[in-house]
PDB file of C-alpha atoms in Angstrom:
ATOM      1  CA  UNK D  22       0.000   0.000   0.000  1.00 52.00           C
ATOM      2  CA  UNK D  23       2.774   2.452   0.909  1.00 49.00           C
ATOM      3  CA  UNK D  24       4.529   1.619  -2.360  1.00 50.00           C
ATOM      4  CA  UNK D  25       1.377   2.477  -4.373  1.00 50.00           C
ATOM      5  CA  UNK D  26       0.832   5.798  -2.583  1.00 48.00           C
ATOM      6  CA  UNK D  27       4.509   6.683  -2.926  1.00 49.00           C
ATOM      7  CA  UNK D  28       4.487   5.880  -6.660  1.00 48.00           C
ATOM      8  CA  UNK D  29       1.342   7.976  -7.109  1.00 45.00           C
ATOM      9  CA  UNK D  30       2.870  10.977  -5.292  1.00 45.00           C
ATOM     10  CA  UNK D  31       6.111  10.718  -7.282  1.00 46.00           C
ATOM     11  CA  UNK D  32       4.057  10.650 -10.484  1.00 49.00           C
ATOM     12  CA  UNK D  33       2.012  13.709  -9.477  1.00 42.00           C
ATOM     13  CA  UNK D  34       5.169  15.644  -8.567  1.00 48.00           C
ATOM     14  CA  UNK D  35       6.784  14.732 -11.885  1.00 47.00           C
ATOM     15  CA  UNK D  36       3.760  15.924 -13.853  1.00 43.00           C
ATOM     16  CA  UNK D  37       3.643  19.211 -11.936  1.00 44.00           C
ATOM     17  CA  UNK D  38       7.380  19.772 -12.323  1.00 47.00           C
ATOM     18  CA  UNK D  39       7.302  19.147 -16.073  1.00 47.00           C
ATOM     19  CA  UNK D  40       4.132  21.056 -16.909  1.00 46.00           C
ATOM     20  CA  UNK D  41       4.056  23.934 -14.401  1.00 47.00           C
ATOM     21  CA  UNK D  42       6.775  26.177 -15.820  1.00 43.00           C
ATOM     22  CA  UNK D  43       5.688  26.226 -19.496  1.00 48.00           C
ATOM     23  CA  UNK D  44       2.085  26.937 -18.474  1.00 45.00           C
ATOM     24  CA  UNK D  45       3.211  29.844 -16.304  1.00 47.00           C
ATOM     25  CA  UNK D  46       5.422  31.240 -19.090  1.00 48.00           C
ATOM     26  CA  UNK D  47       2.548  31.156 -21.577  1.00 53.00           C
ATOM     27  CA  UNK D  48       0.281  33.112 -19.227  1.00 75.00           C
ATOM     28  CA  UNK D  49       2.415  36.243 -19.614  1.00 87.00           C
ATOM     29  CA  UNK D  50       1.829  38.509 -22.625  1.00 94.00           C
ATOM     30  CA  UNK D  51       3.011  41.924 -23.788  1.00 95.00           C
ATOM     31  CA  UNK D  52       0.980  44.772 -25.259  1.00 97.00           C
ATOM     32  CA  UNK D  53       3.176  47.375 -26.961  1.00 97.00           C
ATOM     33  CA  UNK D  54       2.861  50.037 -29.603  1.00 97.00           C
ATOM     34  CA  UNK D  55       3.329  53.546 -30.863  1.00 98.00           C
ATOM     35  CA  UNK D  56       1.267  56.708 -30.454  1.00 98.00           C
ATOM     36  CA  UNK D  57       1.284  58.906 -33.571  1.00 97.00           C
ATOM     37  CA  UNK D  58      -0.441  62.018 -34.889  1.00 96.00           C
ATOM     38  CA  UNK D  59      -2.682  62.113 -37.989  1.00 93.00           C
ATOM     39  CA  UNK D  60       0.383  62.421 -40.251  1.00 95.00           C
ATOM     40  CA  UNK D  61       2.174  59.481 -38.634  1.00 96.00           C
ATOM     41  CA  UNK D  62       4.676  61.475 -36.558  1.00 97.00           C
ATOM     42  CA  UNK D  63       5.421  59.820 -33.238  1.00 98.00           C
ATOM     43  CA  UNK D  64       4.174  61.573 -30.090  1.00 98.00           C
ATOM     44  CA  UNK D  65       6.470  61.560 -27.063  1.00 97.00           C
ATOM     45  CA  UNK D  66       5.012  62.130 -23.598  1.00 97.00           C
ATOM     46  CA  UNK D  67       1.597  60.682 -24.461  1.00 98.00           C
ATOM     47  CA  UNK D  68      -0.300  59.064 -21.598  1.00 98.00           C
ATOM     48  CA  UNK D  69      -1.307  55.476 -22.359  1.00 98.00           C
ATOM     49  CA  UNK D  70      -3.730  53.428 -20.258  1.00 98.00           C
ATOM     50  CA  UNK D  71      -4.366  49.707 -20.648  1.00 97.00           C
ATOM     51  CA  UNK D  72      -8.064  48.992 -20.055  1.00 97.00           C
ATOM     52  CA  UNK D  73      -9.774  45.700 -19.267  1.00 96.00           C
ATOM     53  CA  UNK D  74     -13.569  45.767 -19.052  1.00 91.00           C
ATOM     54  CA  UNK D  75     -13.402  49.571 -19.025  1.00 89.00           C
ATOM     55  CA  UNK D  76     -11.159  49.711 -15.951  1.00 94.00           C
ATOM     56  CA  UNK D  77      -7.533  50.824 -15.864  1.00 96.00           C
ATOM     57  CA  UNK D  78      -5.077  47.953 -15.492  1.00 95.00           C
ATOM     58  CA  UNK D  79      -1.808  49.828 -16.102  1.00 97.00           C
ATOM     59  CA  UNK D  80      -0.503  53.243 -17.156  1.00 97.00           C
ATOM     60  CA  UNK D  81       2.539  54.302 -19.160  1.00 97.00           C
ATOM     61  CA  UNK D  82       3.990  57.371 -20.836  1.00 97.00           C
ATOM     62  CA  UNK D  83       5.514  57.186 -24.297  1.00 97.00           C
ATOM     63  CA  UNK D  84       9.221  57.807 -24.620  1.00 96.00           C
ATOM     64  CA  UNK D  85      11.093  59.941 -27.152  1.00 96.00           C
ATOM     65  CA  UNK D  86      10.169  57.519 -29.938  1.00 96.00           C
ATOM     66  CA  UNK D  87       6.461  57.570 -29.050  1.00 97.00           C
ATOM     67  CA  UNK D  88       6.499  53.943 -27.936  1.00 98.00           C
ATOM     68  CA  UNK D  89       4.952  52.209 -24.929  1.00 97.00           C
ATOM     69  CA  UNK D  90       4.953  48.687 -23.543  1.00 97.00           C
ATOM     70  CA  UNK D  91       2.932  46.766 -20.950  1.00 97.00           C
ATOM     71  CA  UNK D  92       4.547  43.509 -19.804  1.00 95.00           C
ATOM     72  CA  UNK D  93       3.076  40.631 -17.795  1.00 94.00           C
ATOM     73  CA  UNK D  94      -0.422  41.094 -19.226  1.00 95.00           C
ATOM     74  CA  UNK D  95      -2.893  38.297 -18.416  1.00 94.00           C
ATOM     75  CA  UNK D  96      -4.839  36.805 -21.335  1.00 93.00           C
ATOM     76  CA  UNK D  97      -8.092  38.616 -22.065  1.00 94.00           C
ATOM     77  CA  UNK D  98      -9.807  41.433 -23.972  1.00 95.00           C
ATOM     78  CA  UNK D  99      -8.199  44.871 -23.675  1.00 96.00           C
ATOM     79  CA  UNK D 100      -8.290  48.368 -25.113  1.00 96.00           C
ATOM     80  CA  UNK D 101      -5.637  51.074 -25.099  1.00 97.00           C
ATOM     81  CA  UNK D 102      -6.604  54.645 -24.233  1.00 97.00           C
ATOM     82  CA  UNK D 103      -4.127  57.277 -25.435  1.00 98.00           C
ATOM     83  CA  UNK D 104      -4.041  61.025 -24.836  1.00 97.00           C
ATOM     84  CA  UNK D 105      -1.554  63.839 -25.251  1.00 97.00           C
ATOM     85  CA  UNK D 106      -1.594  67.591 -24.720  1.00 96.00           C
ATOM     86  CA  UNK D 107      -3.015  69.332 -27.798  1.00 95.00           C
ATOM     87  CA  UNK D 108      -4.672  66.149 -29.112  1.00 97.00           C
ATOM     88  CA  UNK D 109      -8.027  64.497 -28.541  1.00 95.00           C
ATOM     89  CA  UNK D 110      -7.886  61.173 -26.721  1.00 96.00           C
ATOM     90  CA  UNK D 111      -8.602  57.921 -28.525  1.00 97.00           C
ATOM     91  CA  UNK D 112      -9.473  54.414 -27.425  1.00 96.00           C
ATOM     92  CA  UNK D 113      -8.281  51.540 -29.598  1.00 95.00           C
ATOM     93  CA  UNK D 114     -10.475  48.793 -30.980  1.00 94.00           C
ATOM     94  CA  UNK D 115     -10.711  45.766 -28.673  1.00 95.00           C
ATOM     95  CA  UNK D 116      -7.522  43.735 -28.578  1.00 93.00           C
ATOM     96  CA  UNK D 117      -7.571  40.044 -27.704  1.00 93.00           C
ATOM     97  CA  UNK D 118      -4.430  39.026 -25.836  1.00 93.00           C
ATOM     98  CA  UNK D 119      -3.482  35.366 -25.665  1.00 91.00           C
ATOM     99  CA  UNK D 120      -1.051  33.736 -23.261  1.00 88.00           C
ATOM    100  CA  UNK D 121       2.548  34.276 -24.295  1.00 89.00           C
ATOM    101  CA  UNK D 122       1.664  36.638 -27.152  1.00 91.00           C
ATOM    102  CA  UNK D 123       3.140  40.023 -28.043  1.00 94.00           C
ATOM    103  CA  UNK D 124       0.470  42.350 -29.383  1.00 94.00           C
ATOM    104  CA  UNK D 125       1.665  45.408 -31.306  1.00 95.00           C
ATOM    105  CA  UNK D 126      -0.564  48.347 -32.214  1.00 94.00           C
ATOM    106  CA  UNK D 127      -0.481  51.941 -33.377  1.00 96.00           C
ATOM    107  CA  UNK D 128      -2.906  54.554 -32.085  1.00 97.00           C
ATOM    108  CA  UNK D 129      -3.338  57.782 -34.077  1.00 97.00           C
ATOM    109  CA  UNK D 130      -4.464  60.921 -32.251  1.00 97.00           C
ATOM    110  CA  UNK D 131      -6.258  63.828 -33.924  1.00 95.00           C
ATOM    111  CA  UNK D 132      -5.892  67.497 -33.023  1.00 90.00           C
TER     112      UNK D 132
END
């Protein structure tokens, strides 16, 4: 009886050890992109908010190249809200993020 229980526990531990790390790695995703004006020029200093179900999940500010990045994003449906001084704000179309994916988008702001 002890041999059967021990073999079962060793088997369970082996399965968890072999499958746990890849599943965890796949759960992480990245949402990144660029904020531009109507002519395609990159906007530095734009405020970018990652939204899930209409609620803020994370905030970022674009750098000199107008880029932003959100790491460690859980799978799900998101939108990106971007705004900058002198421009009207814009919310992106819904973005479906899968585990382990890197989603890239561009958001254009109008004056």
